[in-house]
Tab-separated table of C-alpha atoms in Angstrom:
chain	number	residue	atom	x	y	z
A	1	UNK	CA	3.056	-22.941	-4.841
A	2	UNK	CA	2.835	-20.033	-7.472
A	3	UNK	CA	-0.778	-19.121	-9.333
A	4	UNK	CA	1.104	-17.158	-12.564
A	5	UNK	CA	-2.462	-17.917	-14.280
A	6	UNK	CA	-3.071	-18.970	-18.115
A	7	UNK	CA	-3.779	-15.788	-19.836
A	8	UNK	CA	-7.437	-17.401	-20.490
A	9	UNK	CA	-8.002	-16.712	-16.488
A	10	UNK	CA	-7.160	-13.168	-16.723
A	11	UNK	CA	-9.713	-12.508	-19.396
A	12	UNK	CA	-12.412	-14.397	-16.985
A	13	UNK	CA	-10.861	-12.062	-14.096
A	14	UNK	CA	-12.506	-9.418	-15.850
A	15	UNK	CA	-16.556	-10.285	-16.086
A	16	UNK	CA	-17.003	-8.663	-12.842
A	17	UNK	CA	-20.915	-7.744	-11.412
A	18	UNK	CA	-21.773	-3.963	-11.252
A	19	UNK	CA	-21.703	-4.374	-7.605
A	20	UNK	CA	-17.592	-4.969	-8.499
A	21	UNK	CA	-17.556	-2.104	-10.310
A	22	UNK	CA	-18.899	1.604	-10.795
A	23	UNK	CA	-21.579	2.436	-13.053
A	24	UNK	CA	-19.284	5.678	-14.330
A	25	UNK	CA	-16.609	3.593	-15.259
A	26	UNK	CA	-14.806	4.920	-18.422
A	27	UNK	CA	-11.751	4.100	-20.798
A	28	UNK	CA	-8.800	6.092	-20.058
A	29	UNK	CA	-7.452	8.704	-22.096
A	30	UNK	CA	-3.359	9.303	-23.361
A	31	UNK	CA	-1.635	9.513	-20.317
A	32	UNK	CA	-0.538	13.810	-19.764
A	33	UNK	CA	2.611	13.266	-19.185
A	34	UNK	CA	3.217	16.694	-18.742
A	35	UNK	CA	0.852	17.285	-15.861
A	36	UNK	CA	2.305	14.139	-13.881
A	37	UNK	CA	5.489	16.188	-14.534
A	38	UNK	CA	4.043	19.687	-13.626
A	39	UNK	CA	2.662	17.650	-10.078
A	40	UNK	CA	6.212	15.926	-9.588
A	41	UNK	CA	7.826	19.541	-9.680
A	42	UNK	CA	5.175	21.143	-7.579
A	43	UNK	CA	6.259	18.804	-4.673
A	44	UNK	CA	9.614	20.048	-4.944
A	45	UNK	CA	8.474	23.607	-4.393
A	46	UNK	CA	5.909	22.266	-1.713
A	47	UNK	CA	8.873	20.666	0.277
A	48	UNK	CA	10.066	16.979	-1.175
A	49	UNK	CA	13.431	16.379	-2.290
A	50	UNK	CA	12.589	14.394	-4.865
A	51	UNK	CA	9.848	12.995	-6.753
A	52	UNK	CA	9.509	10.178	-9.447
A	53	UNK	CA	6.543	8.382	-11.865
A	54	UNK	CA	6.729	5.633	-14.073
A	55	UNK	CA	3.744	4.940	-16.272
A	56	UNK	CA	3.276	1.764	-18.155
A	57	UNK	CA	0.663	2.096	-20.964
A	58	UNK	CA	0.556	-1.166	-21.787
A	59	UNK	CA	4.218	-1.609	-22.807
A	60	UNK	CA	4.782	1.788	-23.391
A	61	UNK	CA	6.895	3.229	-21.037
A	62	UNK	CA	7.491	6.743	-19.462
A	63	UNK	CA	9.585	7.492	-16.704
A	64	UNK	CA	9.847	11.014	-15.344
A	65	UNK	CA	12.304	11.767	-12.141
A	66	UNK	CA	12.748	15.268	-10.534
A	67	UNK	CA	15.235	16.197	-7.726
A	68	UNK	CA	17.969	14.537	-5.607
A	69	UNK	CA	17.936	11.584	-4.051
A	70	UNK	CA	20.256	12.187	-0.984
A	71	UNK	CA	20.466	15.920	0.102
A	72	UNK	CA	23.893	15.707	1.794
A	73	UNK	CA	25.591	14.499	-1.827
A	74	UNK	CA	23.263	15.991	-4.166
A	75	UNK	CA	22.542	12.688	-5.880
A	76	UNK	CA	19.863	12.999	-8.667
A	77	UNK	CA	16.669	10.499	-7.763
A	78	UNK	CA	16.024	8.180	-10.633
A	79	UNK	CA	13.521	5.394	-11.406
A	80	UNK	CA	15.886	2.643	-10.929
A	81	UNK	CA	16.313	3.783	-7.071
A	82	UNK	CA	14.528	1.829	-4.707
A	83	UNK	CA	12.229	3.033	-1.740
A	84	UNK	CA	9.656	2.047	1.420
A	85	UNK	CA	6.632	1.412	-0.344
A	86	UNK	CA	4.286	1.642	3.252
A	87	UNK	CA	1.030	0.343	3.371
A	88	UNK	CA	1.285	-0.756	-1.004
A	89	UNK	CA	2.772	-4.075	1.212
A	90	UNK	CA	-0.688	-4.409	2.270
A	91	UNK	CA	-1.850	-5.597	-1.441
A	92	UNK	CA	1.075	-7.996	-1.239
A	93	UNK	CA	-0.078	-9.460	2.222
A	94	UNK	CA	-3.902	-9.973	0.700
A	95	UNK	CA	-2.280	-11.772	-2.341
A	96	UNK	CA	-0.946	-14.550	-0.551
A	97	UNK	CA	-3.635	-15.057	1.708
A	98	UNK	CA	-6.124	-14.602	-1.222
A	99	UNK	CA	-3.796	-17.858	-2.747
A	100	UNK	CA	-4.142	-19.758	0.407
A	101	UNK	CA	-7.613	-19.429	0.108
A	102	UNK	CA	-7.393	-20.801	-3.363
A	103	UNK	CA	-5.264	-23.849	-1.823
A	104	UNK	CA	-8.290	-23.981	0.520
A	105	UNK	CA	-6.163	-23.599	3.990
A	106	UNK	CA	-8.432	-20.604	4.710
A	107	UNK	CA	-11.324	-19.338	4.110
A	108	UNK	CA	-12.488	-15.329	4.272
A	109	UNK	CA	-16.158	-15.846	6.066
A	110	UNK	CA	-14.346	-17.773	8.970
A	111	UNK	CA	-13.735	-16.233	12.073
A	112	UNK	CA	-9.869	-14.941	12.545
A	113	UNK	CA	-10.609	-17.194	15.809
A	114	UNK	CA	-10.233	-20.182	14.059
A	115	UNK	CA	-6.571	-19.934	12.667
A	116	UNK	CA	-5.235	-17.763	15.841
A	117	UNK	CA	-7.514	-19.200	18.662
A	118	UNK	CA	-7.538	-16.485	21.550
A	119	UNK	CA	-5.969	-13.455	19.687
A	120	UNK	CA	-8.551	-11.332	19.363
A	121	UNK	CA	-11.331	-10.641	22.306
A	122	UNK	CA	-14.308	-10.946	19.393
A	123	UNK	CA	-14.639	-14.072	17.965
A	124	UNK	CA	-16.634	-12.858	15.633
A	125	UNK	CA	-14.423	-10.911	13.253
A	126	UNK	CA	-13.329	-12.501	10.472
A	127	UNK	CA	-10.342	-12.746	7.855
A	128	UNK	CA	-12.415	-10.666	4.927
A	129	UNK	CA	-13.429	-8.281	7.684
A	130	UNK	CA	-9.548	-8.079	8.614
A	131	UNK	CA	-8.463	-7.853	5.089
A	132	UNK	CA	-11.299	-4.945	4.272
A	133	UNK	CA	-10.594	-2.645	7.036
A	134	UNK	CA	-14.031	-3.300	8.828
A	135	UNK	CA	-12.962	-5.346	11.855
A	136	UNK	CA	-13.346	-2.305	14.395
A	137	UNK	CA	-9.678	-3.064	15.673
A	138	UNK	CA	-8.151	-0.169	16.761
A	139	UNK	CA	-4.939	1.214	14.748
A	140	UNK	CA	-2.087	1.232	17.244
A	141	UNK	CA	-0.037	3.889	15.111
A	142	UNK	CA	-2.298	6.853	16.275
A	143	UNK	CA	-0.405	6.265	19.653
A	144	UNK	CA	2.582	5.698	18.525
A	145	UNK	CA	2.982	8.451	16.218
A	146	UNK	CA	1.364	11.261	18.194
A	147	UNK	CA	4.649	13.343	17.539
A	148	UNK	CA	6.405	12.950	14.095
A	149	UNK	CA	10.000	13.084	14.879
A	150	UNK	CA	9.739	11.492	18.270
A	151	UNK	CA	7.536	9.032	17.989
A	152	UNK	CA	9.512	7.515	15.054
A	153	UNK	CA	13.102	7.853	17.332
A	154	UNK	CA	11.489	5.940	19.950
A	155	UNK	CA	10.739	3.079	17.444
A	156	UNK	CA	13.118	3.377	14.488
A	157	UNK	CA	15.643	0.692	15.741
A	158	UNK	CA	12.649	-1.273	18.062
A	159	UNK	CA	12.112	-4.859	17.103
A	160	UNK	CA	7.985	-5.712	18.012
A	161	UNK	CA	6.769	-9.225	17.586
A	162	UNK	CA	3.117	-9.207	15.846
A	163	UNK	CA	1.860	-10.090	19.359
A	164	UNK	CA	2.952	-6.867	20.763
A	165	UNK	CA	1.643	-4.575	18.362
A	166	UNK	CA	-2.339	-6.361	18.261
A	167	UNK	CA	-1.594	-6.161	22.159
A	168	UNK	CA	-1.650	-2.150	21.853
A	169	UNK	CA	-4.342	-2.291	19.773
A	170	UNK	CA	-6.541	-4.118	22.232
A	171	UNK	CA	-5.904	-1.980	25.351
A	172	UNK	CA	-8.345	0.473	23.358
A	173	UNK	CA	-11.795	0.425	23.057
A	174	UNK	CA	-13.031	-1.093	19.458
A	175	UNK	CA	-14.064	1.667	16.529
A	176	UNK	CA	-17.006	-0.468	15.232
A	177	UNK	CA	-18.918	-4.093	15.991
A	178	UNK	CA	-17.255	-6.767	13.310
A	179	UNK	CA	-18.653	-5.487	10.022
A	180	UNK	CA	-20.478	-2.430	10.817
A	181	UNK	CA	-18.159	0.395	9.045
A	182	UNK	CA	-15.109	0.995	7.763
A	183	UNK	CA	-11.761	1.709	9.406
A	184	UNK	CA	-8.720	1.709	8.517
A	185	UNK	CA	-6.236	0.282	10.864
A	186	UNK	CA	-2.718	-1.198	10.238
A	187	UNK	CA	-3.956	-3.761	13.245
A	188	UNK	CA	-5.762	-5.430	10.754
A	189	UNK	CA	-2.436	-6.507	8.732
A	190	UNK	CA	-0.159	-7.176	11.483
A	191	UNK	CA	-3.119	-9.830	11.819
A	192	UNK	CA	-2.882	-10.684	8.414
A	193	UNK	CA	0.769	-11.250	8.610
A	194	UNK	CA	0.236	-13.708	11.474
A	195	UNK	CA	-2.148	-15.087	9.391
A	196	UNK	CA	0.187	-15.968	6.834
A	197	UNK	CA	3.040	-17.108	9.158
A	198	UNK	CA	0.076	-19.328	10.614
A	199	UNK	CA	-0.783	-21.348	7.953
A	200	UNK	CA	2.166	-21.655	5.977
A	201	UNK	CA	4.755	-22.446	8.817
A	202	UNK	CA	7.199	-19.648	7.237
A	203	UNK	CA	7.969	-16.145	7.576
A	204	UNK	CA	6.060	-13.623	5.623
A	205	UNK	CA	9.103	-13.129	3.509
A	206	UNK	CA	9.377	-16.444	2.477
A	207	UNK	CA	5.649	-16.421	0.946
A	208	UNK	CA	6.251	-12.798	-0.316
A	209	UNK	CA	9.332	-14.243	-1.939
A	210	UNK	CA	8.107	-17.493	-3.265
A	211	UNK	CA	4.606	-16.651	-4.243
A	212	UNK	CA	5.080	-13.037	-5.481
A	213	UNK	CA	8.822	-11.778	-6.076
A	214	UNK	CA	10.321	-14.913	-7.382
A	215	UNK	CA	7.402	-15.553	-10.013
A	216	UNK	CA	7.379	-12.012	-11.120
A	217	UNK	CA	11.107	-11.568	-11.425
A	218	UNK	CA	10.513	-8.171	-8.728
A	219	UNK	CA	14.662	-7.847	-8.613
A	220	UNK	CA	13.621	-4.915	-6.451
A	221	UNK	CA	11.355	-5.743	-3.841
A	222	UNK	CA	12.821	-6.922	-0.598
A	223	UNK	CA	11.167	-7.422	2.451
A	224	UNK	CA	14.263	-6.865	4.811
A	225	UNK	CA	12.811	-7.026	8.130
A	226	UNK	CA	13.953	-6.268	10.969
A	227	UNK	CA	17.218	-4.962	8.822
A	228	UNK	CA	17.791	-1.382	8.803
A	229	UNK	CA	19.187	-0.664	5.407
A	230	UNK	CA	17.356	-0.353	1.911
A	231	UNK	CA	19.797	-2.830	-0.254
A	232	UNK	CA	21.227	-1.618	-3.466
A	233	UNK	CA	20.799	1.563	-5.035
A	234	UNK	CA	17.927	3.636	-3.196
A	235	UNK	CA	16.544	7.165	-2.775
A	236	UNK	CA	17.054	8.553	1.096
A	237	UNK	CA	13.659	9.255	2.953
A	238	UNK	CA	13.322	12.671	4.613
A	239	UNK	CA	10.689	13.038	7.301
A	240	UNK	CA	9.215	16.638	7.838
A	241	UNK	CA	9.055	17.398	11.214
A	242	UNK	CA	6.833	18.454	13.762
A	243	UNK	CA	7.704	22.384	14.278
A	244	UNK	CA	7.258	24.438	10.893
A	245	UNK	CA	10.819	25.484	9.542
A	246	UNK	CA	12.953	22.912	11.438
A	247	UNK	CA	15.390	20.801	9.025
A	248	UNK	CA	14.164	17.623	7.184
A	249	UNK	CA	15.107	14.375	9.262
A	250	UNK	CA	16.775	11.470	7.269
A	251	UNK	CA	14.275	8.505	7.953
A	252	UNK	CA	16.095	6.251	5.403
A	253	UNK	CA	17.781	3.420	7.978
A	254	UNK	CA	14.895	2.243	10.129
A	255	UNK	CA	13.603	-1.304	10.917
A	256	UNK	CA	9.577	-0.565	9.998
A	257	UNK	CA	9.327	-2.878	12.634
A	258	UNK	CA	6.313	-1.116	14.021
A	259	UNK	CA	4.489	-2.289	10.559
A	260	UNK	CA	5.920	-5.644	8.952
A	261	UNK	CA	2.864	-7.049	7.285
A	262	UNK	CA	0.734	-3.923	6.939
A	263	UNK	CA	3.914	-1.403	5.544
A	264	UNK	CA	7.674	-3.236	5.520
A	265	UNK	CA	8.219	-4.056	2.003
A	266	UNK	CA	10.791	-2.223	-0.124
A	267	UNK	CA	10.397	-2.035	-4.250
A	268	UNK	CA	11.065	0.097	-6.900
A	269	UNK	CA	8.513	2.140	-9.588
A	270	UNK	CA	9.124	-0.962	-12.129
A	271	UNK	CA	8.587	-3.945	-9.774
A	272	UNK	CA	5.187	-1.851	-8.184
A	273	UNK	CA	3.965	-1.335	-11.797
A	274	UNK	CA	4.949	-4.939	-12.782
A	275	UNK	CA	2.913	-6.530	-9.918
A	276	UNK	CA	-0.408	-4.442	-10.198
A	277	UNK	CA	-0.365	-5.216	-13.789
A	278	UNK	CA	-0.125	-8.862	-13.377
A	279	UNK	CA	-1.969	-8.692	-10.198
A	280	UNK	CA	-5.288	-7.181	-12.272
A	281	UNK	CA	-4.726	-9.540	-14.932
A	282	UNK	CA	-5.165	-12.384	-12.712
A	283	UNK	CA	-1.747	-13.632	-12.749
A	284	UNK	CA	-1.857	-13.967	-9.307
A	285	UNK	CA	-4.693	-15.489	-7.733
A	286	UNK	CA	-7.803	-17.268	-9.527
A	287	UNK	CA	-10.521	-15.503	-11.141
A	288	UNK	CA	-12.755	-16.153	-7.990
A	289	UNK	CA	-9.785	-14.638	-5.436
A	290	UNK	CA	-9.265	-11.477	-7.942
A	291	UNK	CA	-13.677	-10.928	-7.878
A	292	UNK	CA	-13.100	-11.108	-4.239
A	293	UNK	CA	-10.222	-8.921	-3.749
A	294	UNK	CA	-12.336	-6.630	-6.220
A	295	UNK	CA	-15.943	-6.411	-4.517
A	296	UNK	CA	-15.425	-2.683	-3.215
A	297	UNK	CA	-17.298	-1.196	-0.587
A	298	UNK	CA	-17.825	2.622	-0.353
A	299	UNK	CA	-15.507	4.538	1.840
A	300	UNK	CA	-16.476	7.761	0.940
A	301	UNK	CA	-18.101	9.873	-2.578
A	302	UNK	CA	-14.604	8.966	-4.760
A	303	UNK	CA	-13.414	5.375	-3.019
A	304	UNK	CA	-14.255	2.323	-2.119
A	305	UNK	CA	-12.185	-0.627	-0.470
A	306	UNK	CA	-11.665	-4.357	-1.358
A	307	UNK	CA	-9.445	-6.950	0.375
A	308	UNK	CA	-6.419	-5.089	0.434
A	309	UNK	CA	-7.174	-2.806	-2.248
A	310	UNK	CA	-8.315	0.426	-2.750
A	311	UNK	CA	-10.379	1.988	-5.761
A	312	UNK	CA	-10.025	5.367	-6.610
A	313	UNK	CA	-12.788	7.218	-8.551
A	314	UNK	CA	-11.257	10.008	-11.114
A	315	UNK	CA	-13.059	13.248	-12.434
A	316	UNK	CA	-12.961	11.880	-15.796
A	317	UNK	CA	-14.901	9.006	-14.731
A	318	UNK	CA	-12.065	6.296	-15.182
A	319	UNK	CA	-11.604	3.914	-11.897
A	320	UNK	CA	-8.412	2.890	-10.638
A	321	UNK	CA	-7.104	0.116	-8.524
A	322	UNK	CA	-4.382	0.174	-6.059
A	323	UNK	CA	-2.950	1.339	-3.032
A	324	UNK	CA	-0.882	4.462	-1.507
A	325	UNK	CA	1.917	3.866	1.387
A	326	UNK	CA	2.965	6.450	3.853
A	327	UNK	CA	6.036	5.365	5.830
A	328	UNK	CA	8.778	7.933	7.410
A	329	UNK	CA	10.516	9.486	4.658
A	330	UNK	CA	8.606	8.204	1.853
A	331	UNK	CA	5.062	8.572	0.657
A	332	UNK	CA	3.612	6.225	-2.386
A	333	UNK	CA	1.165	5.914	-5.167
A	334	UNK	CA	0.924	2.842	-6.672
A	335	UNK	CA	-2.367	2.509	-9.350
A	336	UNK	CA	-3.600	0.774	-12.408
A	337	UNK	CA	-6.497	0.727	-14.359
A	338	UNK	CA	-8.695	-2.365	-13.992
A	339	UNK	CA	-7.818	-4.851	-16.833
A	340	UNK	CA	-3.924	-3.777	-15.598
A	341	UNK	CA	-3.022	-2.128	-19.181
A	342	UNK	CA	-2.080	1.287	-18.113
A	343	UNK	CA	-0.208	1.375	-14.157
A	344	UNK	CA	1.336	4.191	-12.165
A	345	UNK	CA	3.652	4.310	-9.635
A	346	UNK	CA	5.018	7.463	-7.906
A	347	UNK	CA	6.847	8.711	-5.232
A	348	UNK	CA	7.844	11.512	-3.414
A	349	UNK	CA	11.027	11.332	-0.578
A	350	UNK	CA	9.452	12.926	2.312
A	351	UNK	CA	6.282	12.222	4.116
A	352	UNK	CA	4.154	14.029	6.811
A	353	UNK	CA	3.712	17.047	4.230
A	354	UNK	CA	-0.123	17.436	3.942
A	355	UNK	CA	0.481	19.525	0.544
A	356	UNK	CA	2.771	17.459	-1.312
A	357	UNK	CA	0.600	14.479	-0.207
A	358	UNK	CA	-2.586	16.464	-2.018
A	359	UNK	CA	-0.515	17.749	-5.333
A	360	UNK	CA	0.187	13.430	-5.683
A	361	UNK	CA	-2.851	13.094	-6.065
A	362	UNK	CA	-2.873	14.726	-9.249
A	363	UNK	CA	-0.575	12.666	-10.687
A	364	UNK	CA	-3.258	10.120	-11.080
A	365	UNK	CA	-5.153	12.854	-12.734
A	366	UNK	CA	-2.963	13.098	-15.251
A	367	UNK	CA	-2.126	9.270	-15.666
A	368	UNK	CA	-5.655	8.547	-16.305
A	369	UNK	CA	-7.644	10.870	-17.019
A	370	UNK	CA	-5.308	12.920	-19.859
A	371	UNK	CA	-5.980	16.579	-18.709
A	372	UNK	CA	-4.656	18.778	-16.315
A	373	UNK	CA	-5.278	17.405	-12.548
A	374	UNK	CA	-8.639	18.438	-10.367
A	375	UNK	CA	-7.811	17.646	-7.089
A	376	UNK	CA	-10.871	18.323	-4.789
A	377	UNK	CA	-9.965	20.630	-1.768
A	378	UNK	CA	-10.033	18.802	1.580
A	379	UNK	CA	-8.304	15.444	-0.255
A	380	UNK	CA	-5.761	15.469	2.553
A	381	UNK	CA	-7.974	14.599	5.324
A	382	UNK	CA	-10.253	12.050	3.383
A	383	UNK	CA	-6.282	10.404	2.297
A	384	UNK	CA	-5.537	9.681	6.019
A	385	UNK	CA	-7.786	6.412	5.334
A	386	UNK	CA	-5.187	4.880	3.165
A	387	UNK	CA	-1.825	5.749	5.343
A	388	UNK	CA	0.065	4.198	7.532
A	389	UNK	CA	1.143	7.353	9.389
A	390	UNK	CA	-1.794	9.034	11.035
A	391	UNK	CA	0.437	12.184	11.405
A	392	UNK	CA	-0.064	12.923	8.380
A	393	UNK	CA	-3.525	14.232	8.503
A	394	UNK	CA	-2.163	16.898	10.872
A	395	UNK	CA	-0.430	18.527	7.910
């Protein structure tokens, strides 16, 4: 079952409380497309091979590509390549289980218990807890990915079932009781990926496929897992090592098995603007799903967090909804404004590069806002909430 909604829904999507919403919220200006340039170009000198945007002001389209692709051939990066969006799969995996609570097989006050009986040790936690980052289950990747380079060798051909990676979550000790704070955790969408494969009897990229990718013509998101290879025409991912100085590492061919749910997915600047637009618009869930997918709770002064989706306060006082994704090789912005008329996607091809990670910022800056970016000093470490690759807040 799809939910491409009349266009009368998407308006209703909109009438939001101010709880929904921030009192600041403001219209955003001409896109600078000149500063989302001047950040793209900065990451280059800051370490990325390449860097791309796309913005889509509601039909109008800019594109804006800087860089190679593939350092051994020299290979120019380009909008139409496609790339590891991270933890942006973590809007998809809240989508469909935001439409299965529309079919009523779930609902987001009920305890997790009562879908997967015995899987977690609290039975208290429940799917919106899961879904907003405030279950208090511990993220298994700060383990894993202690060490940059060899922490992702030891798991970049592994194949984990969803049971094994909650497993290493729950020989730790819990962050929070169910509820009581935020934290973010990829735990809490391995869970949601179970959740999925739970009530709908299929894999996760069956429902991505049929309930997101098909309906939205995406002809470049692929969830490929536990494949290796990025199909089609793609930009390599170069992971910055541990020790200063030492040579990039090509993280391109890698199962993201240590993800699935919460980071797997593969897409493309057009497909990530495409589905945040019609995502926002209410295309994709009902008006009810979309409010709660949209009631935000504060993570710190300049975001808040949803089910699955982050909101980004800018300088100039404009909101933006979305997601970033961190996975080896690739790091991710993925944004739009809140009636989905203006999106922006970037991307950079390197990850675990605190600086480049704080000059993307910027390019929402510049998106929204229409002036040269402000990025506040100390935006790296406050970012680590949104990543899937805790390393990076070593940078």
């Amino acid at each position: 079952m799809t939910h491409l909604a009349s266009r009368a829904t998407a308006l209703g999507a909109v009438a939001l409380c101010l709880l929904t919403a921030p009192a600041h919220a403001a219209t955003a200006a001409r896109p600078d497309v000149t500063g989302v340039d001047t950040a793209l170009r900065t990451a280059l000198r800051q370490g990325a091979p390449g860097a791309i945007a796309r913005i889509d002001d509601d039909g109008t389209v800019r594109q804006l590509a800087v860089g190679v692709a593939d350092r051994h051939s020299g290979r120019a990066i380009s909008n139409a390549d496609r790339f590891r969006i991270g933890s942006v799969t973590k809007v998809f995996s809240a989508v469909v289980l935001l439409q299965l609570a529309d079919e009523k097989k779930l609902e987001l006050d009920a305890p997790v218990d009562r879908y997967l009986p015995g899987l977690l040790p609290d039975r208290r936690i429940t799917v919106r807890q899961v879904l907003g980052h405030r279950s208090g289950l511990y993220d298994y990747t700060n383990d894993m990915f202690a060490k940059s380079v060899s922490g992702f060798e030891a798991v970049r051909t592994k194949v984990f079932t969803y049971r094994q990676l909650v497993d290493r979550s729950l020989r730790h000790a819990r962050t929070n009781a169910p509820g009581a704070a935020y934290a973010y955790s990829n735990t809490n969408f391995v869970v949601a990926g179970m959740l999925i494969e739970k009530l709908t009897g299929h894999s996760v990229r069956t429902e991505y496929e049929n309930r997101i990718i098909k309906p939205l013509k995406l002809r470049d998101t692929f969830y490929v897992h536990p494949g290796t290879a990025i199909p089609g025409r793609h930009t390599n991912g170069y992971l910055t090592p541990d020790t200063a100085g030492a040579p990039l590492v090509d993280a391109t061919e890698q199962t993201v098995s240590w993800a699935q749910s919460a980071g797997a997915l593969i897409s493309s600047t057009r497909d990530l603007d495409t589905f945040l637009s019609a995502l926002l618009r209410g295309r994709l869930t009902s008006a009810a799903q979309l409010r709660q997918m949209e009631h935000m709770l504060p993570v710190n002064s300049t975001q808040a967090y949803g089910l699955g989706l982050r909101r980004r306060d800018l300088s100039c006082g404009v909101s933006v909804y979305g997601h970033t994704g961190a996975v080896q090789g690739y790091y991710t912005y993925a944004f739009a404004t809140k009636d989905g008329r203006r999106t922006l996607t970037a991307l950079v091809n390197t990850s675990n590069n605190g600086a480049v990670h704080t000059t993307m910022l910027g390019t929402l800056e510049s998106a929204f806002c229409g002036k040269p970016a402000k990025v506040r000093r100390g935006a790296t470490v406050l970012d680590r909430q949104e990543d899937a690759i805790p390393g990076l807040a070593r940078q």
